[in-house]
Amino acid sequence: MVSLYKKYSHGIWLLYFPLYLLVFSYLEKTNVRGLHRVTSFLDYHIPFCEWFIIPYLLWFAYIAVTVTYLFFHNVSEFRRCMRFLCAGMTIFLIVSAVYPTVQDLRPVLPASGSILTDLVRHLYQVDTPTNVFPSIHVFNSIGAYIAVCRVKPGKRNLGFRLGCLVLTVSIILATMFLKQHSVIDVIGGIALAYLCYYLIYCRDVSVSRKQSKVLAR
C-alpha cells in the first residue's frame, strides 16, 4: 500500500475537480441577482448550428483522456497540466463570485427535431446560461492541447497533433455556434489560457534554466 501510494501520490490533484464542482454549484444557486449580461454584436452574426453539439460533448472525453494518460504515463506533465487547469478554474470561480455573468443568446428550439437538436435541448436544461465568463470549455480545451503537444504521442506524430488541434478549435467554435457562450467569453477563455501558460509553463522553463546555470557553476 505504501509503494502504491508513493507511485500514485500525484493523484491528490484530482481531488480539485469535485471541489470545483461543489463551489460552482454553490455559485449557480446563490448568484441569481445582479447578473451582468455578456454579449457582443458579433454574437448575432454567428448562426446556431446543432452539429456542433458533437465536438462540444467530445470535450468531456478530451479532458478526461488527456488527464488520465498523463496520470499514468508522464507524472511531471500531469502535474503541470493540473496546475494549469486548477489555476484557471480557480480564477474562473473568483470571477464568477465577484462578477456573475449571464447571456441570452440561446434560440428557441423546435418542439420536435433531430437527435442533435434534442441533445442541445438537454444541454440547455442541465446547463444554465449563467457564470459564462471566461469560458472554461475554451480554457480547458487549450490546456489539454498544450499538454498533448508536450508528451510522446503529440511530439512524435504530426497527424495526431493536428487531429487534436482540429478537435480543440471545433470545441471552441462549438461554444459560439451552440449559443453557449459569447465571443467575449471565448476571448476571455483564450486570454486566461495565455496567462496560465505563461505562469505555469514559461516560468517552469525559466526556473529550470536558472537552476542549470547554478549547477553548472
Short mmCIF file of C-alpha atoms in Angstrom, two decimals:
data_model
loop_
_atom_site.label_atom_id
_atom_site.label_comp_id
_atom_site.label_asym_id
_atom_site.label_seq_id
_atom_site.Cartn_x
_atom_site.Cartn_y
_atom_site.Cartn_z
CA MET A 1 0.00 0.00 0.00
CA VAL A 2 2.86 2.37 0.83
CA SER A 3 4.57 1.75 -2.51
CA LEU A 4 1.23 2.17 -4.32
CA TYR A 5 0.64 5.47 -2.55
CA LYS A 6 4.11 6.73 -3.46
CA LYS A 7 3.58 5.71 -7.08
CA TYR A 8 0.23 7.48 -7.40
CA SER A 9 0.52 10.23 -4.78
CA HIS A 10 0.19 12.81 -7.57
CA GLY A 11 -3.42 11.70 -7.83
CA ILE A 12 -4.25 14.09 -4.99
CA TRP A 13 -4.53 16.76 -7.70
CA LEU A 14 -7.68 15.03 -8.93
CA LEU A 15 -9.48 16.00 -5.74
CA TYR A 16 -9.70 19.51 -7.14
CA PHE A 17 -12.39 18.53 -9.65
CA PRO A 18 -15.12 17.55 -7.14
CA LEU A 19 -14.19 20.62 -5.07
CA TYR A 20 -14.55 22.81 -8.15
CA LEU A 21 -17.96 21.31 -8.96
CA LEU A 22 -19.17 21.92 -5.41
CA VAL A 23 -18.12 25.59 -5.46
CA PHE A 24 -19.50 26.10 -8.96
CA SER A 25 -22.83 24.52 -7.98
CA TYR A 26 -22.98 26.81 -4.95
CA LEU A 27 -22.35 29.88 -7.11
CA GLU A 28 -25.00 28.76 -9.59
CA LYS A 29 -27.58 28.62 -6.81
CA THR A 30 -26.60 31.79 -4.97
CA ASN A 31 -25.54 34.18 -7.75
CA VAL A 32 -29.02 34.76 -9.13
CA ARG A 33 -29.16 38.52 -8.67
CA GLY A 34 -27.06 41.29 -10.12
CA LEU A 35 -26.05 39.21 -13.14
CA HIS A 36 -24.07 41.07 -15.79
CA ARG A 37 -25.14 40.43 -19.38
CA VAL A 38 -22.27 39.37 -21.64
CA THR A 39 -22.83 39.66 -25.39
CA SER A 40 -21.27 41.36 -28.39
CA PHE A 41 -22.54 42.43 -31.80
CA LEU A 42 -20.59 39.54 -33.35
CA ASP A 43 -22.73 37.00 -31.50
CA TYR A 44 -25.77 37.97 -33.56
CA HIS A 45 -23.91 37.25 -36.80
CA ILE A 46 -22.99 33.70 -35.75
CA PRO A 47 -25.74 31.24 -36.75
CA PHE A 48 -26.95 28.47 -34.49
CA CYS A 49 -25.78 25.03 -35.69
CA GLU A 50 -26.79 21.88 -33.82
CA TRP A 51 -23.99 19.85 -35.45
CA PHE A 52 -21.53 21.49 -33.09
CA ILE A 53 -23.06 19.53 -30.20
CA ILE A 54 -20.74 16.69 -31.28
CA PRO A 55 -17.40 18.43 -30.58
CA TYR A 56 -18.97 20.21 -27.61
CA LEU A 57 -19.76 16.87 -25.93
CA LEU A 58 -16.42 15.39 -27.02
CA TRP A 59 -14.84 17.99 -24.72
CA PHE A 60 -15.61 15.79 -21.70
CA ALA A 61 -13.77 12.81 -23.20
CA TYR A 62 -10.94 15.05 -24.46
CA ILE A 63 -10.17 16.37 -20.99
CA ALA A 64 -10.68 13.01 -19.25
CA VAL A 65 -8.49 11.04 -21.68
CA THR A 66 -5.72 13.67 -21.61
CA VAL A 67 -5.61 13.83 -17.82
CA THR A 68 -5.78 10.02 -17.50
CA TYR A 69 -2.95 9.49 -20.00
CA LEU A 70 -0.73 12.00 -18.22
CA PHE A 71 -1.58 10.47 -14.84
CA PHE A 72 -0.24 7.05 -15.84
CA HIS A 73 2.46 7.94 -18.37
CA ASN A 74 4.02 11.30 -17.52
CA VAL A 75 3.81 12.46 -13.91
CA SER A 76 5.72 15.73 -14.41
CA GLU A 77 3.46 16.80 -17.28
CA PHE A 78 0.41 15.63 -15.31
CA ARG A 79 1.37 17.98 -12.50
CA ARG A 80 1.96 20.86 -14.90
CA CYS A 81 -1.34 20.25 -16.65
CA MET A 82 -3.21 20.07 -13.35
CA ARG A 83 -1.56 23.26 -12.12
CA PHE A 84 -2.66 24.93 -15.36
CA LEU A 85 -6.25 23.65 -15.13
CA CYS A 86 -6.62 24.32 -11.41
CA ALA A 87 -5.21 27.84 -11.68
CA GLY A 88 -7.55 28.81 -14.49
CA MET A 89 -10.62 27.18 -13.00
CA THR A 90 -9.95 28.86 -9.66
CA ILE A 91 -9.66 32.25 -11.36
CA PHE A 92 -12.94 31.48 -13.12
CA LEU A 93 -14.65 30.76 -9.79
CA ILE A 94 -13.34 34.02 -8.33
CA VAL A 95 -14.59 35.97 -11.36
CA SER A 96 -17.98 34.24 -11.11
CA ALA A 97 -18.22 35.14 -7.42
CA VAL A 98 -17.41 38.83 -7.79
CA TYR A 99 -18.79 39.44 -11.30
CA PRO A 100 -21.53 36.89 -12.07
CA THR A 101 -22.50 36.85 -15.74
CA VAL A 102 -25.39 35.74 -17.93
CA GLN A 103 -26.07 35.51 -21.66
CA ASP A 104 -29.37 35.43 -23.57
CA LEU A 105 -28.24 34.10 -26.93
CA ARG A 106 -29.95 30.72 -26.86
CA PRO A 107 -32.54 30.25 -29.62
CA VAL A 108 -35.98 28.71 -29.15
CA LEU A 109 -35.58 25.11 -30.27
CA PRO A 110 -38.35 23.31 -32.20
CA ALA A 111 -40.55 21.01 -30.13
CA SER A 112 -39.57 18.04 -32.28
CA GLY A 113 -36.32 17.85 -34.14
CA SER A 114 -33.27 15.73 -34.86
CA ILE A 115 -31.27 13.78 -32.31
CA LEU A 116 -28.71 16.59 -32.36
CA THR A 117 -31.37 19.17 -31.56
CA ASP A 118 -32.63 17.01 -28.73
CA LEU A 119 -29.09 16.81 -27.34
CA VAL A 120 -28.82 20.59 -27.46
CA ARG A 121 -32.18 20.89 -25.70
CA HIS A 122 -30.95 18.56 -22.95
CA LEU A 123 -27.75 20.59 -22.67
CA TYR A 124 -29.76 23.78 -22.22
CA GLN A 125 -31.81 22.10 -19.49
CA VAL A 126 -28.86 20.91 -17.41
CA ASP A 127 -26.52 23.85 -18.01
CA THR A 128 -27.74 27.33 -17.10
CA PRO A 129 -26.65 30.37 -19.17
CA THR A 130 -25.08 31.96 -16.10
CA ASN A 131 -21.46 32.26 -14.95
CA VAL A 132 -20.20 32.06 -18.51
CA PHE A 133 -17.14 34.32 -18.44
CA PRO A 134 -14.46 33.26 -19.15
CA SER A 135 -15.34 30.07 -20.99
CA ILE A 136 -13.97 27.01 -19.17
CA HIS A 137 -14.79 24.89 -22.21
CA VAL A 138 -12.34 27.02 -24.18
CA PHE A 139 -9.75 27.26 -21.41
CA ASN A 140 -9.61 23.53 -20.65
CA SER A 141 -9.53 22.61 -24.34
CA ILE A 142 -6.45 24.76 -24.85
CA GLY A 143 -4.92 23.28 -21.69
CA ALA A 144 -5.46 19.75 -22.99
CA TYR A 145 -3.92 20.65 -26.35
CA ILE A 146 -0.85 22.18 -24.71
CA ALA A 147 -0.40 19.01 -22.65
CA VAL A 148 -0.86 16.74 -25.67
CA CYS A 149 1.83 18.59 -27.61
CA ARG A 150 4.34 18.10 -24.78
CA VAL A 151 4.17 14.29 -24.50
CA LYS A 152 5.24 11.47 -26.83
CA PRO A 153 2.07 10.96 -28.91
CA GLY A 154 1.92 14.66 -29.74
CA LYS A 155 5.65 15.19 -30.15
CA ARG A 156 6.22 12.20 -32.46
CA ASN A 157 3.02 12.17 -34.52
CA LEU A 158 2.12 15.26 -36.54
CA GLY A 159 -1.18 13.72 -37.63
CA PHE A 160 -2.19 13.11 -34.01
CA ARG A 161 -1.23 16.65 -33.07
CA LEU A 162 -3.21 18.11 -35.98
CA GLY A 163 -6.20 15.96 -35.06
CA CYS A 164 -6.13 17.32 -31.52
CA LEU A 165 -5.81 20.85 -32.89
CA VAL A 166 -8.88 20.35 -35.08
CA LEU A 167 -10.80 19.00 -32.08
CA THR A 168 -9.67 21.93 -29.91
CA VAL A 169 -10.70 24.53 -32.50
CA SER A 170 -14.01 22.70 -33.10
CA ILE A 171 -14.81 22.77 -29.37
CA ILE A 172 -14.03 26.49 -29.20
CA LEU A 173 -16.27 27.18 -32.21
CA ALA A 174 -18.99 24.96 -30.74
CA THR A 175 -19.33 27.20 -27.70
CA MET A 176 -20.40 30.03 -30.03
CA PHE A 177 -22.39 28.09 -32.65
CA LEU A 178 -24.44 26.40 -29.92
CA LYS A 179 -25.01 29.79 -28.28
CA GLN A 180 -23.50 28.54 -25.04
CA HIS A 181 -21.01 31.37 -24.92
CA SER A 182 -20.49 34.84 -26.27
CA VAL A 183 -17.46 35.80 -28.34
CA ILE A 184 -16.41 37.75 -25.24
CA ASP A 185 -16.43 34.55 -23.15
CA VAL A 186 -14.27 32.83 -25.75
CA ILE A 187 -11.75 35.68 -25.86
CA GLY A 188 -11.68 35.61 -22.06
CA GLY A 189 -11.00 31.86 -22.08
CA ILE A 190 -8.15 32.27 -24.57
CA ALA A 191 -6.66 35.16 -22.57
CA LEU A 192 -6.88 33.14 -19.36
CA ALA A 193 -5.15 30.21 -21.07
CA TYR A 194 -2.36 32.51 -22.23
CA LEU A 195 -1.92 33.87 -18.70
CA CYS A 196 -1.80 30.40 -17.13
CA TYR A 197 0.52 29.12 -19.85
CA TYR A 198 2.96 31.90 -19.01
CA LEU A 199 2.68 31.31 -15.26
CA ILE A 200 2.90 27.51 -15.39
CA TYR A 201 4.92 26.51 -18.43
CA CYS A 202 7.07 29.53 -19.31
CA ARG A 203 8.09 30.18 -15.71
CA ASP A 204 8.95 26.48 -15.27
CA VAL A 205 11.34 26.72 -18.23
CA SER A 206 12.85 29.93 -16.84
CA VAL A 207 13.36 28.39 -13.39
CA SER A 208 14.90 25.24 -14.90
CA ARG A 209 17.39 27.31 -16.90
CA LYS A 210 18.40 29.30 -13.83
CA GLN A 211 18.88 26.08 -11.85
CA SER A 212 21.00 24.61 -14.65
CA LYS A 213 23.22 27.70 -14.66
CA VAL A 214 23.67 27.50 -10.89
CA LEU A 215 24.61 23.80 -11.07
CA ALA A 216 27.00 24.49 -13.94
CA ARG A 217 28.90 26.93 -11.75
#
